[in-house]
Coordinates of C-alpha atoms and ligand atoms in Angstrom, one line a residue:
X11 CA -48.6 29.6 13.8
X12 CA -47.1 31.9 10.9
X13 CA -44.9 33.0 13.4
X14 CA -44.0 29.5 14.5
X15 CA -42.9 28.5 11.1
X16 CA -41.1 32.1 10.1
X17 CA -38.7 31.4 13.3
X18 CA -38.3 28.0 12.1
X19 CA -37.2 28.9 8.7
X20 CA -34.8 31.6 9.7
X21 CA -33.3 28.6 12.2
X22 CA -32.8 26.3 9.3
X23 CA -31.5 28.8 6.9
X24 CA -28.9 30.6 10.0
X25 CA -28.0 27.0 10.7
X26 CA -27.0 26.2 7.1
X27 CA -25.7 30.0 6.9
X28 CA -23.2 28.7 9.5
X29 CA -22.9 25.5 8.5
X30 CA -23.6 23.8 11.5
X31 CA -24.1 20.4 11.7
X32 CA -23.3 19.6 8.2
X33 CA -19.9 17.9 7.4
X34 CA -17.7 19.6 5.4
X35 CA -18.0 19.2 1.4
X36 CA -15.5 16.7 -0.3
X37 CA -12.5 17.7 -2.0
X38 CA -13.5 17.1 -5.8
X39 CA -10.7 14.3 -5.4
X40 CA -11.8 11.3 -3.2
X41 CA -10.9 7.6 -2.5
X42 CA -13.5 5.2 -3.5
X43 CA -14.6 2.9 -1.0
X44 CA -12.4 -0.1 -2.0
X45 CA -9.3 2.1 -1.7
X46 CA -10.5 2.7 1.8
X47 CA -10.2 -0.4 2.9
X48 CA -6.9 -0.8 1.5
X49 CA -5.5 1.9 3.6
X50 CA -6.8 0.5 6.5
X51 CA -4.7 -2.6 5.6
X52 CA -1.9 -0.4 6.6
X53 CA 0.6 -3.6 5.5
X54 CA 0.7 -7.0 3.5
X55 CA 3.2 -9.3 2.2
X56 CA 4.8 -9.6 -1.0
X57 CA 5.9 -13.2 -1.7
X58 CA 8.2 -13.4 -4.9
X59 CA 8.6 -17.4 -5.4
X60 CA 9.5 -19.6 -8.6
X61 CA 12.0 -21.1 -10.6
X62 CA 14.2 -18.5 -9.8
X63 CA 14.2 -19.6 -6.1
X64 CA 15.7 -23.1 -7.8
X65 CA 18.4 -21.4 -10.2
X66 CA 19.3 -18.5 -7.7
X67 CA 18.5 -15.6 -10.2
X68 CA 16.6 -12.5 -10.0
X69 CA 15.5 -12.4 -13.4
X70 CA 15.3 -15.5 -14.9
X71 CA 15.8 -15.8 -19.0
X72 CA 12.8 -17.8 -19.6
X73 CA 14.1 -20.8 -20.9
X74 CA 14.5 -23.0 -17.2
X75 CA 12.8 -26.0 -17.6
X76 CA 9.8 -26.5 -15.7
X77 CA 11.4 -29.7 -14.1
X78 CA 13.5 -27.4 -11.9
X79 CA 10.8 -25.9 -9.9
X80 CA 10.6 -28.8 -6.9
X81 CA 9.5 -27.2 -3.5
X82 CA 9.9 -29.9 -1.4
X83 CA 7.9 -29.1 1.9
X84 CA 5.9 -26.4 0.8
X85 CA 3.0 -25.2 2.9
X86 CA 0.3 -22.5 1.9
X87 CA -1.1 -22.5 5.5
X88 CA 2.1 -22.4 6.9
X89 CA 2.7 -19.6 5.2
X90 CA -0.2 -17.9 5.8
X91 CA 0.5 -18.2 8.8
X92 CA 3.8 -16.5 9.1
X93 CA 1.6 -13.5 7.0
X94 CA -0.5 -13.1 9.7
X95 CA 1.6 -13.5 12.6
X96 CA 3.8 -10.8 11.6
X97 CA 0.5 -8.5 11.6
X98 CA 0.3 -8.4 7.7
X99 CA -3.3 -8.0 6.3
X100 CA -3.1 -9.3 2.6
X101 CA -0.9 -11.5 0.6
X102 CA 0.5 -10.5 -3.4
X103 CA 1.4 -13.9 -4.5
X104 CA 4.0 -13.5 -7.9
X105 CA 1.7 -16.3 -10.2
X106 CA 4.1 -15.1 -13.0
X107 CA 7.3 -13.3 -13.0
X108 CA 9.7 -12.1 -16.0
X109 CA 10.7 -15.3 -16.9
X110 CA 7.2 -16.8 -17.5
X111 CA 6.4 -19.7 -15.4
X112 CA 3.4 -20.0 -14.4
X113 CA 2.5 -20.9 -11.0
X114 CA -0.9 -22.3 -11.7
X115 CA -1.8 -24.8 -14.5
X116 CA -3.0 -22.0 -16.7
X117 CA -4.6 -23.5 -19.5
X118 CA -2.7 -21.1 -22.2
X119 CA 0.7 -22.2 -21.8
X120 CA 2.3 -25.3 -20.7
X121 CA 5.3 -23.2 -19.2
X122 CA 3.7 -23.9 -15.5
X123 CA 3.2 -26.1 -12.0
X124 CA 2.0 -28.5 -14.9
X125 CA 5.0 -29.5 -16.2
X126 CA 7.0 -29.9 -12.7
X127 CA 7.5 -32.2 -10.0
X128 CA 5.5 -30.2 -7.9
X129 CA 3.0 -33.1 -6.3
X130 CA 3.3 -34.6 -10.3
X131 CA 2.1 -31.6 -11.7
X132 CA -1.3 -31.6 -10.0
X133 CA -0.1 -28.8 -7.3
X134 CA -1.0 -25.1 -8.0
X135 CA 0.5 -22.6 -5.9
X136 CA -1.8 -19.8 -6.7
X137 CA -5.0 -21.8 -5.8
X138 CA -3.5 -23.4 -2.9
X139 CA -1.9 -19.5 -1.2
X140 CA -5.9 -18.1 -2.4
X141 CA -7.8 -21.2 -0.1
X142 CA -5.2 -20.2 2.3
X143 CA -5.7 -16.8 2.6
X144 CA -9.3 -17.2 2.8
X145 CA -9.1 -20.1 5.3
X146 CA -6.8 -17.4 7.8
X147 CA -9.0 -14.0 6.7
X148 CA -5.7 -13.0 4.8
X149 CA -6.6 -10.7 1.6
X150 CA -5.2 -12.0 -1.2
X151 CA -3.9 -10.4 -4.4
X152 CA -1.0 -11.2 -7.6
X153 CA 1.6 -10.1 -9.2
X154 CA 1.5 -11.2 -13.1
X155 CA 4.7 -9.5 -14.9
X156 CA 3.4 -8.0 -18.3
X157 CA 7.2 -8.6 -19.0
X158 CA 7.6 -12.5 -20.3
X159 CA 10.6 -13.7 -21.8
X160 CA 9.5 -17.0 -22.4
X161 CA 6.4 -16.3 -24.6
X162 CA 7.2 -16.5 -28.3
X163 CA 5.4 -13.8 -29.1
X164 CA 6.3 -11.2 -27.1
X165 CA 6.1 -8.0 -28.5
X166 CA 2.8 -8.9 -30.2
X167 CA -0.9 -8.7 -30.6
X168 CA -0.5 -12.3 -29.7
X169 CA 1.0 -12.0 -26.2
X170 CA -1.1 -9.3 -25.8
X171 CA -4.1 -11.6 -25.9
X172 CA -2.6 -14.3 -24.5
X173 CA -1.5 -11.9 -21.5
X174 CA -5.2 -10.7 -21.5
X175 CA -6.5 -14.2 -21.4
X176 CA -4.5 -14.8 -18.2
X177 CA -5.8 -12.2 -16.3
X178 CA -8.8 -13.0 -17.0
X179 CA -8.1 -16.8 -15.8
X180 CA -6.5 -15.7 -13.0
X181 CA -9.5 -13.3 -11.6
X182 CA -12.4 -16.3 -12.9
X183 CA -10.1 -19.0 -10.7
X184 CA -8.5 -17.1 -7.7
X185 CA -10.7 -13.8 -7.2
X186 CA -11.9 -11.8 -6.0
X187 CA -8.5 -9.9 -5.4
X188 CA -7.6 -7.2 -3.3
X189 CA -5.1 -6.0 -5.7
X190 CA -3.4 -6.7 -8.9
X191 CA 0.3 -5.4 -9.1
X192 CA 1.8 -4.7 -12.9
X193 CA 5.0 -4.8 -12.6
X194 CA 6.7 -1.9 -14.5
X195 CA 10.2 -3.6 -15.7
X196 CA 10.0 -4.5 -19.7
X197 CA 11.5 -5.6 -22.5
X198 CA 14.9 -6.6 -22.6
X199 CA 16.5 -9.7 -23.7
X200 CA 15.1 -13.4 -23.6
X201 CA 14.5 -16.4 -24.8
X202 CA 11.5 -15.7 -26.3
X203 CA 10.5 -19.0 -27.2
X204 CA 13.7 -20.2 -29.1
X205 CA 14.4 -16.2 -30.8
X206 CA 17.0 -15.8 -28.0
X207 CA 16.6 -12.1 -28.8
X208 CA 16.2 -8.5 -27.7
X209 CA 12.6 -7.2 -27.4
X210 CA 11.5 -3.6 -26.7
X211 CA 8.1 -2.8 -26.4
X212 CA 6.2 0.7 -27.8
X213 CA 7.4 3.4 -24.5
X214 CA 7.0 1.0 -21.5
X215 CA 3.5 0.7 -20.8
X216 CA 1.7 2.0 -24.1
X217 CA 2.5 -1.6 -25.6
X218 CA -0.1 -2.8 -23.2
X219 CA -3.1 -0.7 -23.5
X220 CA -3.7 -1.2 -19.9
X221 CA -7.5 0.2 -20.3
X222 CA -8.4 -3.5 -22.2
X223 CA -6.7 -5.0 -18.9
X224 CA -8.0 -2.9 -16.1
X225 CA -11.6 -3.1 -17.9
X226 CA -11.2 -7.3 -17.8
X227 CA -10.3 -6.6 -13.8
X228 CA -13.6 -4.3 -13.2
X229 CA -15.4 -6.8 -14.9
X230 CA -14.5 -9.5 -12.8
X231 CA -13.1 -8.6 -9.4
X232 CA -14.7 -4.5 -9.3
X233 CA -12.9 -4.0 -5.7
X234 CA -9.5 -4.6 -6.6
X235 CA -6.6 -1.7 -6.5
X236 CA -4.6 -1.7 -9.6
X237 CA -1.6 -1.4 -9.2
X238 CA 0.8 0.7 -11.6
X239 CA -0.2 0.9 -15.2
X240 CA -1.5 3.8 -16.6
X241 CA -4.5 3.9 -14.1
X242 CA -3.9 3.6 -10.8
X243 CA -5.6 3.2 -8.1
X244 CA -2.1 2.9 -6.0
X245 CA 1.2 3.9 -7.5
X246 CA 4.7 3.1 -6.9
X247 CA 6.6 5.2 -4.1
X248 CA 9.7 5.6 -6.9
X249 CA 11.9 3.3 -4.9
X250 CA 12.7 -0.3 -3.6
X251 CA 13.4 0.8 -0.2
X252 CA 10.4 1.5 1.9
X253 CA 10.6 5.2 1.8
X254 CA 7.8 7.0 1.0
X255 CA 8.9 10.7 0.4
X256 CA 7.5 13.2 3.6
X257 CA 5.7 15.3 1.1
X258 CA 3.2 13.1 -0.3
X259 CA 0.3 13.5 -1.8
X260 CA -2.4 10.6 -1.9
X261 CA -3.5 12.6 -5.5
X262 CA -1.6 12.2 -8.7
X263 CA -2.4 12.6 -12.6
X264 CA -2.2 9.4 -14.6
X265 CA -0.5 11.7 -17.9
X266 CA 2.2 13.4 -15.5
X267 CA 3.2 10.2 -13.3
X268 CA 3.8 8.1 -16.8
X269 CA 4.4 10.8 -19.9
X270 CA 4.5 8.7 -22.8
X271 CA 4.3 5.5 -20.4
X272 CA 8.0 6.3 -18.7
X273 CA 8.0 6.5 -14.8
X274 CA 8.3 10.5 -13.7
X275 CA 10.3 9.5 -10.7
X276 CA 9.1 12.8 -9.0
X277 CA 5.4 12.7 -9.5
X278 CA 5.5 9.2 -8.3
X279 CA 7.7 10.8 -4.9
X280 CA 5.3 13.8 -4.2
X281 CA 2.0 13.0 -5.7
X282 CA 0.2 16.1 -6.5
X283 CA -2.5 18.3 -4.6
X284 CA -4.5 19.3 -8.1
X285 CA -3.8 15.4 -9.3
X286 CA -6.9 13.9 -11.1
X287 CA -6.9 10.7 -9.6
X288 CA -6.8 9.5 -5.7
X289 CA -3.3 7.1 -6.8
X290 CA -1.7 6.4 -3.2
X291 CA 2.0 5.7 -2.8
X292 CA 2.9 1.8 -1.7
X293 CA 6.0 1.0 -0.3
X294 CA 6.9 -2.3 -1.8
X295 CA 10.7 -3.5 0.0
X296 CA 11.9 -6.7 0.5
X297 CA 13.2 -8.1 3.8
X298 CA 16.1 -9.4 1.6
X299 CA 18.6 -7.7 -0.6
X300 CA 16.8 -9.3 -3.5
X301 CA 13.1 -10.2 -4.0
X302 CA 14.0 -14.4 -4.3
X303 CA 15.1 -16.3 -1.6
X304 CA 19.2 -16.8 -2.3
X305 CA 21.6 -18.5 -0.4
X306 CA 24.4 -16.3 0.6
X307 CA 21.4 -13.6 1.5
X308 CA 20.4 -12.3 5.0
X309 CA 17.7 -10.7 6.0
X310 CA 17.5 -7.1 7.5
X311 CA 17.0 -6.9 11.2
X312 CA 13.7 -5.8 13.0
X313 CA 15.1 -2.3 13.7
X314 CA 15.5 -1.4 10.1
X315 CA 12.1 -3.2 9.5
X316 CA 11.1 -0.8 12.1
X317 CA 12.3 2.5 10.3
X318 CA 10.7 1.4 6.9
X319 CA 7.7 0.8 9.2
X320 CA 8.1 5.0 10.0
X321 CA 8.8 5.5 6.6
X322 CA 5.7 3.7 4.9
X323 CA 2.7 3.5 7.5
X324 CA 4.0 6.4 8.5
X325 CA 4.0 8.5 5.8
X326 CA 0.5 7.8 4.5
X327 CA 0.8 5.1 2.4
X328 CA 1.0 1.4 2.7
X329 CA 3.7 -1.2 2.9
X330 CA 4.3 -3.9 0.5
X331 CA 6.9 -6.1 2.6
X332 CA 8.4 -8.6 0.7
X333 CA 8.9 -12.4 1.9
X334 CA 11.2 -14.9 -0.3
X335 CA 10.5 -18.4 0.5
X336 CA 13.5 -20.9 0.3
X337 CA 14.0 -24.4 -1.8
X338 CA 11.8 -26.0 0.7
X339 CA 9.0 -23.8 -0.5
X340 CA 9.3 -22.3 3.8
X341 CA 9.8 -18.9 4.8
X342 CA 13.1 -18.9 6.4
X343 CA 13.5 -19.4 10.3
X344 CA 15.6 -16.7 10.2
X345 CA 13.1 -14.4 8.5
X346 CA 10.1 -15.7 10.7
X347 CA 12.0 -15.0 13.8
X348 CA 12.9 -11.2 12.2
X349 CA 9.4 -10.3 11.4
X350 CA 8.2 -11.7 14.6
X351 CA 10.7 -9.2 16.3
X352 CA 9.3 -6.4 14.5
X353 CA 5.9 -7.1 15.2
X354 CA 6.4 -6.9 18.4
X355 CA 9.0 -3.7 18.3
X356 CA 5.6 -2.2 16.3
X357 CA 3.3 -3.1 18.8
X358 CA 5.2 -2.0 22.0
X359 CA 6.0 1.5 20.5
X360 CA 2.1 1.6 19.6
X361 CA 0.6 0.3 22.0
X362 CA 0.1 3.0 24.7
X363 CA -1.9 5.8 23.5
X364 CA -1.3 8.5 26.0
X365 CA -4.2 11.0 24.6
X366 CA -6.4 9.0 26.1
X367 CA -5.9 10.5 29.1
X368 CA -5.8 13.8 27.6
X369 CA -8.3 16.8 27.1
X370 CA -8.3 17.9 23.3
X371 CA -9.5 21.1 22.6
X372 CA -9.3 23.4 19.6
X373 CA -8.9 27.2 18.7
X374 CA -11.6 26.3 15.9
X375 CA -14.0 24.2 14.9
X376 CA -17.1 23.4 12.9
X377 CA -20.2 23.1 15.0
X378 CA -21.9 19.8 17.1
X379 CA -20.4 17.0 16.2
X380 CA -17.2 18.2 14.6
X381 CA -15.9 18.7 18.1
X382 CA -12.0 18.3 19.1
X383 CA -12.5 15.7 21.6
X384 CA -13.5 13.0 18.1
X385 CA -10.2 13.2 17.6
X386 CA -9.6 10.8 20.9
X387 CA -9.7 7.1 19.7
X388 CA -10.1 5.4 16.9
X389 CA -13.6 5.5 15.8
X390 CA -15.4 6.9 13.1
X391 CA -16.1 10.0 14.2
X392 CA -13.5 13.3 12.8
X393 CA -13.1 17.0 14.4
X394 CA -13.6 19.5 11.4
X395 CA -13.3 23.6 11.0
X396 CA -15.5 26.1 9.7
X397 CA -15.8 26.6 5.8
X398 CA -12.9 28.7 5.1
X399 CA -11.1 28.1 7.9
X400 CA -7.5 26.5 7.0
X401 CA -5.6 27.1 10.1
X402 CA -5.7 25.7 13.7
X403 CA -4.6 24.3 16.9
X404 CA -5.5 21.1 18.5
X405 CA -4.3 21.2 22.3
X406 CA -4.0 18.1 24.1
X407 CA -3.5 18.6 27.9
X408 CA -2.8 16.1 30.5
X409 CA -3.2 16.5 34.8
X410 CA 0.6 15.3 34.9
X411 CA 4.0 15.3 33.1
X412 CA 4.0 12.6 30.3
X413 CA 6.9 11.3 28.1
X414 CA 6.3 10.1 24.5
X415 CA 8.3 9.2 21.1
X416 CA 5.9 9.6 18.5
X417 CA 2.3 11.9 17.6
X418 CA 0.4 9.9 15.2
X419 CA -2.1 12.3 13.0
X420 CA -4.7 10.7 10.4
X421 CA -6.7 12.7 8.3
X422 CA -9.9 12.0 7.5
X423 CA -9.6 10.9 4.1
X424 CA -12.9 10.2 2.7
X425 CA -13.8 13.8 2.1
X426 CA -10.0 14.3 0.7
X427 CA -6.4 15.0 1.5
X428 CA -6.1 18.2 2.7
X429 CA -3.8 19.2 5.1
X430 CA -0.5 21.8 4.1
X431 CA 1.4 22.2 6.5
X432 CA 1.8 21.6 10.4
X433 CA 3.9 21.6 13.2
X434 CA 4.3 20.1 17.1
X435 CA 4.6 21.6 19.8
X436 CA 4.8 20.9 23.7
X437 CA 4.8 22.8 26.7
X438 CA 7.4 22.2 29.3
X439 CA 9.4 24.7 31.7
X440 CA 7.4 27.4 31.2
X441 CA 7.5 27.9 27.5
X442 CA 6.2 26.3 23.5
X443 CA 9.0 24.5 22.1
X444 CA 8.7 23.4 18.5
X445 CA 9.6 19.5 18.2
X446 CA 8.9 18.6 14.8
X447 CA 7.4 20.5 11.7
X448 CA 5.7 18.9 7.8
X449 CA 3.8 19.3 5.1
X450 CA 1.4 16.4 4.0
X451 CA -0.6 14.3 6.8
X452 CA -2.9 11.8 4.8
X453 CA -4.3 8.5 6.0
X454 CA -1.5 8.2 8.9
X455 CA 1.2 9.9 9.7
X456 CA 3.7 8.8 12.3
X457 CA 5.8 11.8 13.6
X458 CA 8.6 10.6 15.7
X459 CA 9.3 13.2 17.8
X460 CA 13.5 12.7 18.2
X461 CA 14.6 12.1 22.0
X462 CA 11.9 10.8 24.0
X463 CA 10.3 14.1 24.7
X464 CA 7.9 15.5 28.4
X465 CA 5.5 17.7 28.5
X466 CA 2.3 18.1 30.3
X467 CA 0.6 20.2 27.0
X468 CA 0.9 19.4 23.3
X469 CA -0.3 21.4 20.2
X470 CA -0.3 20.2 16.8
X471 CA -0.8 23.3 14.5
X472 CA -2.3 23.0 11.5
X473 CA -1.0 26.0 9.5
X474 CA -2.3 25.5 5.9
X475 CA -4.5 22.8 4.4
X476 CA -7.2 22.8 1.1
X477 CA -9.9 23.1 3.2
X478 CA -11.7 23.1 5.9
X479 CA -9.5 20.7 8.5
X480 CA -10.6 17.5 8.7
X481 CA -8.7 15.3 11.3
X482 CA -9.8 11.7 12.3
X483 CA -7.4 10.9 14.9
X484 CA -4.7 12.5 17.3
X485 CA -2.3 9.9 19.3
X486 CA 0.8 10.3 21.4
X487 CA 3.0 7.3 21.9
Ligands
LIG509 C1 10.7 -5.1 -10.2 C2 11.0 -6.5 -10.7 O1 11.9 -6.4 -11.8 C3 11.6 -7.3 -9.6 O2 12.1 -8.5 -10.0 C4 10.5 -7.4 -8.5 O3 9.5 -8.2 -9.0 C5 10.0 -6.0 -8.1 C6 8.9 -6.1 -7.1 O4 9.6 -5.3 -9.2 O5 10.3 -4.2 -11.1

C-alpha cells in the first residue's frame, strides 16, 4: 500500500514537474470577461445623427434651434435592421454630439427631442434605437461628447455635474450598455449659451476627471467597455480610417497613451507588450467622407469596405463602422446596398475553411489536451507549448494541392497576448517558400497571403512570443 501511494506521488509531482495537463499560467495582463465578449463582436455600427444631419455641418456651434431637427420617416427597427443585415453585432448611437442636442428628453436640459417636431416632442431616439436593439439581439451602446458648446457653463464644475448627471441618466434609462465612447475632440469655440466664446479646458481630458465618470458607469452598467478617457478598456486606433497598425498590442499604459491627457499618437498605434492595462485598438471609420449624412457625399464602395475589413478584424481589434442616416431619418439606399455588398464580399472570402481538411501537427507542444489538432475549428479548445518554450511550427497538410488567399491566426487571449513574431510558409515544387511574415497576432489576425497562393503543406512559424504559445485557431481561406 506505501508503495501504492509513493508511485502515486512521484506521478503527480513528475506530472506537474512537466506540466502536463495544466494550461499554461496567464500573462499578468488579461482581458476581463466583458472585454471578451467584445472582441468576439468583431464589428458594430456607429450611427452619428442630429441636427447636424438638418444643417449639413460636422460640427455644429450649439446654438441650432431645436425646431430644426425634423426626421421625417424615421425608423429604429428599420434601422436595426440594416445593422444586422450587414453582419454588425452592436449599435453606438451619438445621444449627444459637440453641439449639444440631446437626443432623448433628458431632464437637465431643454436643448433635446423635447423641444422639436420630432412626433411633437414626445419621440426619443435614444430609447426608441435601445428597444430596437434589444427587440433584434443588437448590442447597444452611446456616444455622449464631453465637448458641448451649447451648455453655458462649459468649462465648469457646473457642466461637469451636469455632464455627470447625464451619464448617469443615460445608463438608469437606456442600459445596460455594451460600450460608452468619450469622444476625445474639446474645447474650441461656441455658443456657449449666449458667451459666443472660445473655451479650452485643463490638457484635454484632465478637465473631466474621468475616474468620477467611469465610477458612475461601473455602478450602473459594470459590463460596459469604456471607451477613451483616461481608463480604457478599448482605445482609439490613432486614426479615422480603419487602419489598425500591424504591430499592435492589445496592452497599453493609461499614463503613456494620454501624458498629461494629450493623445500619444504612437502608443495609441502599437500598444505596448509591458502596458498595464488590456486597452484594445478599435477601428472607428465612417462609410462616408464625414461622420453625418450630407448631400453632395458618397459612400465608399464594398471593396474598400473590404480592405478596412483586413485592416481592423484583421489586425486584432474591432471595427467601429460608421452609418449617417439622411433627412428622412433612413440609412441611405445607396449605403444599404454598399454594406449589403460587403457582407457578402466578407462572407464568400470567409466562408470556406480549407484546414478543415487538413492534418495540423506541431514541432512542440504542451501535453493532453494542448494538442495541435485544437487548433482545427472554432471551439473553445487552444493548442499550447511547454513552459519556456517560445518557438514553434504548426504544419497543416492536406492529401491534395489546395489554393487559398488568406491564413487567419487567433490567439488565445484569455491567458494574454503573447505572440512576437511569425511567419508563413507553404510547400510547393519541391521546396519552403516564405509568403508572408509579422509581428503581433492577438484575437484575429487575417494574413492575406498576396496572389492566390497552392500548396499541398503550410507552416505558420511562430518564432518569438511572451510565453508559452497559446493559439486558439488556425484557418486557410
Ligand atoms: C471625432 C468627432 O469630432 C467627430 O465629429 C466624430 O464624432 C468622430 C467619431 O470623433 O473626434
Amino acid at each position: 500500500m506505501r508503495y501504492i501511494i509513493g508511485l502515486l506521488l512521484t506521478l503527480m509531482c513528475l506530472t506537474s514537474a512537466f506540466g502536463q495537463g495544466s494550461a499554461p499560467e496567464p500573462m499578468s495582463v488579461v482581458p476581463t470577461e466583458y472585454q471578451l465578449q467584445w472582441h468576439k463582436m468583431e464589428q458594430y455600427a456607429f450611427v452619428h445623427f442630429t441636427i447636424n444631419t438638418f444643417t449639413d455641418k460636422e460640427w455644429g456651434y450649439g446654438d441650432e434651434s431645436p425646431e430644426l431637427f425634423n426626421p421625417t420617416d424615421f425608423d429604429a427597427d428599420e434601422l436595426v435592421r440594416v445593422v444586422k443585415d450587414a453582419g454588425l453585432k452592436g449599435l453606438i448611437l451619438t445621444a449627444k454630439h459637440h453641439d449639444g442636442f440631446c437626443l432623448w428628453p433628458s431632464r437637465y436640459t431643454e436643448h433635446s427631442v423635447k423641444n422639436s417636431p420630432y412626433k411633437q416632442g414626445r419621440g426619443d431616439i435614444v430609447g426608441e434605437v435601445c428597444e430596437a436593439c434589444r427587440r433584434h439581439g443588437i448590442k447597444f451602446g452611446l456616444y455622449l461628447s464631453p465637448w458641448d458648446r451649447n451648455h453655458p457653463d462649459y468649462g465648469t464644475d457646473n457642466y461637469l455635474e451636469y455632464y455627470r448627471n447625464q451619464v448617469r441618466e443615460l445608463l438608469t434609462s437606456y442600459g445596460p450598455l455594451f460600450e460608452m465612447w468619450f469622444d476625445g475632440a474639446n474645447g474650441g469655440d461656441g455658443y456657449y449659451g449666449g458667451a459666443k466664446e472660445t473655451r479650452w479646458v485643463e490638457s484635454g481630458y484632465l478637465y473631466y476627471d474621468w475616474s468620477k465618470v467611469v465610477s458612475i458607469i461601473r455602478e450602473l452598467s459594470p459590463e460596459t467597455v469604456v471607451w477613451s478617457s483616461s481608463l480604457p478598456d478599448a482605445r482609439w486606433c490613432s486614426n479615422e480610417r480603419g487602419i489598425i497598425d500591424e504591430h499592435c498590442w492589445a496592452m497599453a499604459s493609461p499614463e503613456v497613451l494620454y501624458p498629461n491627457g494629450v493623445d500619444n499618437i504612437e502608443a495609441l498605434r502599437h500598444g505596448d507588450e509591458d502596458g498595464s492595462r488590456w486597452a484594445p485598438a478599435e477601428a472607428d471609420v465612417s462609410i462616408r467622407p464625414g461622420w453625418f449624412y450630407h448631400d453632395a457625399e458618397q459612400p465608399k464602395s464594398p471593396e474598400e469596405l473590404f480592405a478596412i475589413y483586413l485592416t481592423s478584424v484583421g489586425r486584432g481589434g474591432t471595427l467601429l463602422l460608421n452609418l449617417a442616416p439622411d433627412r428622412r431619418g433612413r440609412i441611405p439606399e445607396q449605403d444599404v446596398e454598399v454594406l449589403m455588398a460587403w457582407r457578402n464580399m466578407v462572407d464568400a472570402a470567409f466562408s470556406n475553411d480549407l484546414s478543415s481538411s487538413a492534418e495540423f501537427s506541431a514541432t512542440s507542444s504542451r501535453a493532453e489536451g494542448f494538442e495541435a489538432r485544437n487548433m482545427q475549428g472554432d471551439d473553445d479548445a487552444y493548442w499550447a507549448t511547454e513552459d519556456g518554450v517560445v518557438s514553434a511550427d504548426v504544419c497543416l497538410k492536406w492529401q491534395s494541392i489546395v489554393t487559398a488567399k488568406y491564413v487567419v491566426i487567433e490567439e488565445h487571449i484569455a491567458l494574454g497576448q503573447r505572440v512576437r513574431e511569425f511567419a508563413v510558409e507553404v510547400y510547393a515544387d519541391g521546396q519552403w517558400r516564405r509568403v508572408a511574415d509579422g509581428t503581433t497576432v492577438g484575437y484575429k489576425r487575417i494574413i492575406p497571403l498576396g496572389d492566390t497562393v497552392t500548396f499541398d503543406e503550410l507552416r505558420v512559424r511562430f518564432l518569438d512570443s511572451r510565453g508559452p504559445l497559446t493559439i486558439d485557431r488556425i484557418a486557410v481561406y
